[in-house]
Coordinates of C-alpha atoms in Angstrom, one line a residue:
X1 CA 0.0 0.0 0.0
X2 CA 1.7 3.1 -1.1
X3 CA 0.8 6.1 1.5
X4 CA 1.3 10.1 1.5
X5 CA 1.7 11.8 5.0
X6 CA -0.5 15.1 4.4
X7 CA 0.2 18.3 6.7
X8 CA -3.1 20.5 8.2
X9 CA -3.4 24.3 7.6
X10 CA -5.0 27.0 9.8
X11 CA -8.5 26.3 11.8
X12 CA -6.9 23.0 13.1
X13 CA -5.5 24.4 15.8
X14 CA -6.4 24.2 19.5
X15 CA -4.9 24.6 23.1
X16 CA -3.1 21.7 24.3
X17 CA -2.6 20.1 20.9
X18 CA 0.7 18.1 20.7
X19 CA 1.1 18.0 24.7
X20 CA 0.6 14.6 25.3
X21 CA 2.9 14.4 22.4
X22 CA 5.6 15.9 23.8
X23 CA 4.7 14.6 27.3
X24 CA 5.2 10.6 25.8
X25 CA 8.4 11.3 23.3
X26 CA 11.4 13.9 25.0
X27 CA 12.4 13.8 20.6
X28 CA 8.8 15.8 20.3
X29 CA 9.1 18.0 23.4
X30 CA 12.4 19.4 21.5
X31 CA 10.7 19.9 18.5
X32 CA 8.9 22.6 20.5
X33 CA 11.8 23.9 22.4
X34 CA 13.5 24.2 19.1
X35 CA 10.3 26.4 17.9
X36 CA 10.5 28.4 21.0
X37 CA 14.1 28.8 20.3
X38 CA 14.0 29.6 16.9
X39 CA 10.9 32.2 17.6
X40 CA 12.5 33.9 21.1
X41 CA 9.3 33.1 22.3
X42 CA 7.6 31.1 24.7
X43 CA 5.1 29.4 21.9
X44 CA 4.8 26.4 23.3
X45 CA 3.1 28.0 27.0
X46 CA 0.5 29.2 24.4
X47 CA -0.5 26.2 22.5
X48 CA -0.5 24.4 25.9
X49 CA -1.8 26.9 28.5
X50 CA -3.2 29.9 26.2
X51 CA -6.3 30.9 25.1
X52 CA -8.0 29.7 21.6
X53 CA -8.1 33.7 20.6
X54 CA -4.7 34.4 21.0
X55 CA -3.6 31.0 19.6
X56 CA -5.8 31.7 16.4
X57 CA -4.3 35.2 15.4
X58 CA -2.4 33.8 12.4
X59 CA 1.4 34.8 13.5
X60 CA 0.8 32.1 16.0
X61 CA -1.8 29.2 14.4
X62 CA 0.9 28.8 11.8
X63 CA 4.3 28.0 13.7
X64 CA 2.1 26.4 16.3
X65 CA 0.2 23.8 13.8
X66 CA 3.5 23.1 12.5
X67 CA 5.4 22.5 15.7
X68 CA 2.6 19.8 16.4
X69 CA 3.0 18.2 13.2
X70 CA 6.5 17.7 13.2
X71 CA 6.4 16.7 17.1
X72 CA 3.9 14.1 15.6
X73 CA 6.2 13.1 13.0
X74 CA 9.3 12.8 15.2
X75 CA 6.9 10.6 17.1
X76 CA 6.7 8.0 14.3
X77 CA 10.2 8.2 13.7
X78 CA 10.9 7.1 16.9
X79 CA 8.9 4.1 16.4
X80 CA 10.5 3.6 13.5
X81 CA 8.3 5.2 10.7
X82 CA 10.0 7.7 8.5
X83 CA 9.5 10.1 6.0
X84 CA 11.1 8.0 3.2
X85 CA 9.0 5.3 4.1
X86 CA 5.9 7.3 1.9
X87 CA 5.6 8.1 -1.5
X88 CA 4.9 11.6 -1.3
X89 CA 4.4 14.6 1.0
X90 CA 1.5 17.5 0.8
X91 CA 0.3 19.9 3.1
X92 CA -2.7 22.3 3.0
X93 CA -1.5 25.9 2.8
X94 CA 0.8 26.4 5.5
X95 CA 0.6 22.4 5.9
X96 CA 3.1 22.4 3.1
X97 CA 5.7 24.3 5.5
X98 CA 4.9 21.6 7.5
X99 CA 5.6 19.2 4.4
X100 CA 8.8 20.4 3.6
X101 CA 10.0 20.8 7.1
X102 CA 8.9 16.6 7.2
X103 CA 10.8 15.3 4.0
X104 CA 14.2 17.8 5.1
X105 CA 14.2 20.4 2.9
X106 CA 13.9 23.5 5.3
X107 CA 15.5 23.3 9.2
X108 CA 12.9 23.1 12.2
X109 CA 14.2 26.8 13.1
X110 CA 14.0 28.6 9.8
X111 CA 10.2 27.4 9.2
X112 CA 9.3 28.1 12.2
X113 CA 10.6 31.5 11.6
X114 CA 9.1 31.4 7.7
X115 CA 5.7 31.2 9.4
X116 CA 6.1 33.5 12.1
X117 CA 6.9 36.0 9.4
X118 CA 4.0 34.4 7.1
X119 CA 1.2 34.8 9.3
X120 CA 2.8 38.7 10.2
X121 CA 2.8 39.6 6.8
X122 CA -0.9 37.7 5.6
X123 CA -2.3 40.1 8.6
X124 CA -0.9 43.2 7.3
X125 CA -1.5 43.1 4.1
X126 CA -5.3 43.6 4.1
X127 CA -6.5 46.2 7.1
X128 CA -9.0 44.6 9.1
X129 CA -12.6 44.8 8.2
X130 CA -11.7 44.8 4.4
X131 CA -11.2 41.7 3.4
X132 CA -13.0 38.0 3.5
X133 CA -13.4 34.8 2.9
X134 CA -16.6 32.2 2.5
X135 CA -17.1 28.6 2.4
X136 CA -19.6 27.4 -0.5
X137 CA -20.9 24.2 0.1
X138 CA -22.6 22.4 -3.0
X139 CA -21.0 24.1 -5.9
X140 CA -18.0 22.5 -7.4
X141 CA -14.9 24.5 -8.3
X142 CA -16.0 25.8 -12.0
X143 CA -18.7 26.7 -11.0
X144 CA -18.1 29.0 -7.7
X145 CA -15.1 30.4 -10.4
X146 CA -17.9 31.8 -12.1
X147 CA -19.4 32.4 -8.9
X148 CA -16.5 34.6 -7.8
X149 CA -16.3 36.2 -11.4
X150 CA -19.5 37.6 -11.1
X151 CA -19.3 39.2 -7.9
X152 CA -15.9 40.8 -8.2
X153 CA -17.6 43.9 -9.8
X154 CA -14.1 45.6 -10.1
X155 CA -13.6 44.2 -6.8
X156 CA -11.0 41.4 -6.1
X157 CA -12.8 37.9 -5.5
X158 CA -11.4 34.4 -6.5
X159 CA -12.0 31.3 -5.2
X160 CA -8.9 30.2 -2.9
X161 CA -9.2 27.0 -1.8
X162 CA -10.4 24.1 -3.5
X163 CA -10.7 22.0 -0.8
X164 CA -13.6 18.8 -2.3
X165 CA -16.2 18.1 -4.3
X166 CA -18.4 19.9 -1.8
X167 CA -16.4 22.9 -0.5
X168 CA -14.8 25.6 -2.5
X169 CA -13.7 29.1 -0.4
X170 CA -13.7 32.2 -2.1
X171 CA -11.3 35.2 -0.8
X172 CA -11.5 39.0 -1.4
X173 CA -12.6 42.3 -1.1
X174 CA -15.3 41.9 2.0
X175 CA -18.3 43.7 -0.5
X176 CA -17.3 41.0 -3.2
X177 CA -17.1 37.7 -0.9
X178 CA -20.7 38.6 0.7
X179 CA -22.0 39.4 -3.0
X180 CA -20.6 35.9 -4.2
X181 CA -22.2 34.1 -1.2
X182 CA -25.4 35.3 -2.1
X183 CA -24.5 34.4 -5.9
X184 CA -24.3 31.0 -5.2
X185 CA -27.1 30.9 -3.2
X186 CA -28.5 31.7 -6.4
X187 CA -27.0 29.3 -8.0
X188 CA -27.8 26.1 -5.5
X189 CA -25.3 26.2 -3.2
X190 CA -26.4 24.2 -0.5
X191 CA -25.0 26.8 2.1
X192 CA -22.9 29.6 1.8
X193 CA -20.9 30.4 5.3
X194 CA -18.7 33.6 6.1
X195 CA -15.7 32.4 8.0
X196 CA -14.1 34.1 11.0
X197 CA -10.9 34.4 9.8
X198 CA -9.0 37.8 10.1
X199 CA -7.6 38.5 6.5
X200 CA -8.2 37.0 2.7
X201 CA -6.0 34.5 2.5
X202 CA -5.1 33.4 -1.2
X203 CA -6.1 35.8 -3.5
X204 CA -4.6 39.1 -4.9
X205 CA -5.2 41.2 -1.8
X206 CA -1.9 39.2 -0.7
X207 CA 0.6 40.2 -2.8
X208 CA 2.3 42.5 -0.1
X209 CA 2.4 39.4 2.0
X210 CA 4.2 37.6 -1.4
X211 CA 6.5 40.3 -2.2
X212 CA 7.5 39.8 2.2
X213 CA 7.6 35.9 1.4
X214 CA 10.2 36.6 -1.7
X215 CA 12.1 38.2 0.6
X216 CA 12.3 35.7 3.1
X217 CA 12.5 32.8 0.9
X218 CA 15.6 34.2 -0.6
X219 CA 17.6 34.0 2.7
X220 CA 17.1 30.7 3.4
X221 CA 18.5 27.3 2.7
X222 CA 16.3 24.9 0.9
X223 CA 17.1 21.7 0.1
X224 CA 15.5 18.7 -1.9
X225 CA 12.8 17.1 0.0
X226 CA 13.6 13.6 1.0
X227 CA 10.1 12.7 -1.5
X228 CA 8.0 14.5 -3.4
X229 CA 6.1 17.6 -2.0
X230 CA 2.6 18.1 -4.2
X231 CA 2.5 21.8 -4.2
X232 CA -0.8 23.4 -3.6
X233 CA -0.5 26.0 -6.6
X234 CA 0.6 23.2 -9.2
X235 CA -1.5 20.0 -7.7
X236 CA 1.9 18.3 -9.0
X237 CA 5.0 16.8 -7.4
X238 CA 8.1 18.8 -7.1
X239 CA 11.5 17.7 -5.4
X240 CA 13.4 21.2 -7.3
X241 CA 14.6 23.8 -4.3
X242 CA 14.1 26.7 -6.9
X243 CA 10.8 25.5 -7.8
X244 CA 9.9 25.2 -4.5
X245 CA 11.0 28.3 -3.6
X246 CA 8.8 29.8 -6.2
X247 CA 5.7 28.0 -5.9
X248 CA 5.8 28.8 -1.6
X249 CA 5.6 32.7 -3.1
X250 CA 2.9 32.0 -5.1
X251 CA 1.2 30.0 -3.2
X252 CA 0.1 33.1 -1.1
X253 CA -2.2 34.7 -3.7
X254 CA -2.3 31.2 -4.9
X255 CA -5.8 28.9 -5.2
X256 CA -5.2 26.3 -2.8
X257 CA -5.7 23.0 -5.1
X258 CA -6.5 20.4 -2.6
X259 CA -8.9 18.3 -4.3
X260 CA -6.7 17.9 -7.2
X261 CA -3.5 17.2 -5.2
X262 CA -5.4 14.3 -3.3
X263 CA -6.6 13.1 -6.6
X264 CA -3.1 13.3 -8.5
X265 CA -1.4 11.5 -5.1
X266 CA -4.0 8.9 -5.9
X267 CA -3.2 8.9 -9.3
X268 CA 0.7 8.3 -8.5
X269 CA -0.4 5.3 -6.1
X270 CA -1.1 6.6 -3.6
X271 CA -4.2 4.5 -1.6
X272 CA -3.5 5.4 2.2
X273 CA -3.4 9.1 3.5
X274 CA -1.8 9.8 6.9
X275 CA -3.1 13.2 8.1
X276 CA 0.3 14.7 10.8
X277 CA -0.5 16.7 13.4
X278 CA -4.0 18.7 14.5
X279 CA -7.1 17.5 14.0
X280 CA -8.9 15.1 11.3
X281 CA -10.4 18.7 8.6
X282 CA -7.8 16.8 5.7
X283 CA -8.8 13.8 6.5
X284 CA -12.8 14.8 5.9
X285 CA -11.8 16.3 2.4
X286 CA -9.7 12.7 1.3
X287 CA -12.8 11.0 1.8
X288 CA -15.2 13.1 0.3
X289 CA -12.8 13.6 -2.8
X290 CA -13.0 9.5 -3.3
X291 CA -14.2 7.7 -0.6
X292 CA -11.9 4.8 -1.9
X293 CA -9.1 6.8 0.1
X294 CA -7.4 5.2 3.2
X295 CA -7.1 8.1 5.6
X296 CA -5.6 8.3 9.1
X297 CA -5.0 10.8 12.0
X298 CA -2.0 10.9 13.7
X299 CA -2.0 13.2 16.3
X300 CA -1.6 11.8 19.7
X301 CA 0.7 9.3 21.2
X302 CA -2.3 6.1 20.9
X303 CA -2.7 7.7 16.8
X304 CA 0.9 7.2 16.9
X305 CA 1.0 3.7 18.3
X306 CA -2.0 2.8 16.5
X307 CA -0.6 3.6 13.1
X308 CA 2.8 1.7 13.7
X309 CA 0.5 -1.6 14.8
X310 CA -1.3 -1.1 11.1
X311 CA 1.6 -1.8 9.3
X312 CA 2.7 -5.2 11.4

């Protein structure tokens, strides 16, 4: 059975994720001191001991979801699971930080810092208030395109994530987003749900956030990842540091192609999905995009132990 460990992105997070984690396996409690190291900052307090709010602003949910994933993954490599042992790595927007941090082609420290600065920059690029982002239920991805094309009215709308045959999220000008919810309404969405999230992640209202990524990007060392990463913009495998380096800066005003990453994964061989870290949200989308898919959360120390005894 050929697997793909897959990485979670923002709204997975919650207090006292990965504790137990690092309370079982010292290898994941210095996955966290090497955030908090890496950050100057006490992260870890938070994500154990904080509050949701403060753990949600996105400077935070990003390093934080990632220190759990990889304090998951340091788990199974302790039980003698690794990396290379999988065909392919994906993650679902800042999941693929997570990804590439995984297979060994960016340091612990530096992506932590990467999404410090990340979630910094997606904040101020759009002033509060301004921007948004909604979650249409029912339309597939053609179709809440058009959705999002007739509702920009000279505004910026475009649907950002692509997340399963059920769920597309459009991003953009506040005005626009509202006007394409009730669109599809319209159009026979199901549901169409404004989500609490504090900028517009993925569409062109990022591109100060991009240009800050560039920058960043540039000044650190990124190697070939130990397997292949499917990158989110290009729903395709890519092992290239350049190429990566290019598609993490685009991936910021970038559509988030989920359903067709799981789908190509598939297409590669891929029957088993091994969601790392927070929460089971990837996991959801695997089976609704073919309910064929193996899919597995490993979270917690039992996940852990649970998916080593699957492959005896």
């Amino acid at each position: 059975m050929s697997r793909a460990f897959v990485f979670p992105g923002q709204g997975a997070q919650t207090i006292g994720m990965g504790k137990a984690l690092a309370e079982a396996y010292p290898e994941a409690q210095a996955i966290f001191n090497e955030v908090d190291d890496a950050l100057g900052d006490n992260l870890s307090k938070l994500i154990w001991e904080g509050d949701q709010e403060t753990l949600t602003l996105t400077q935070n949910a990003q390093p934080a979801l990632m220190a759990t994933s990889l304090a998951a993954m340091t788990a199974l490599y302790v039980e003698g699971i690794a990396v290379t042992d999988v065909s392919c790595v994906a993650g679902h927007s800042l999941g693929e930080y997570s990804a590439l941090a995984a297979a060994g082609a960016i340091s612990v420290g530096d992506t932590a810092r990467l999404l410090r600065t990340r979630g910094q920059a997606m904040q101020a690029a759009v002033p509060v208030g301004e921007g948004a982002m909604a979650a249409i239920l029912g339309l597939d991805f053609a179709a809440v395109q058009e959705v999002a094309e007739a509702a920009a009215e000279g505004e910026v709308c475009q649907a950002a994530n692509d997340n399963d045959p059920t769920q597309v999220v459009v991003s953009g000008a506040k005005a626009a987003v509202e006007r394409a919810a009730e669109i599809a309404k319209e159009k026979g969405a199901r549901r169409a749900v404004m989500l609490p999230v504090s900028a517009p992640f993925h569409c062109a209202l990022m591109q100060p956030a991009a240009d800050v990524m560039a920058e960043a990007l540039a000044n650190v060392e990124i190697k070939a990842p130990a397997v292949p990463l499917f990158a989110n913009v290009r729903a395709a495998a890519v092992r290239d540091p350049d190429e990566i380096r290019k598609l993490l800066v685009e991936q910021v005003t970038g559509s988030v192609r989920w359903r067709e990453s799981v789908i190509n994964m598939a297409a590669d061989g891929v029957t088993e999905f091994w969601e790392i870290g927070a929460g089971k949200a990837l996991s959801g989308m695997i089976r609704k995009i073919d309910r064929n898919n193996a899919v597995r959360a490993v979270g917690t120390p039992d996940d852990v132990l649970a998916a080593v005894a699957s492959l005896k």
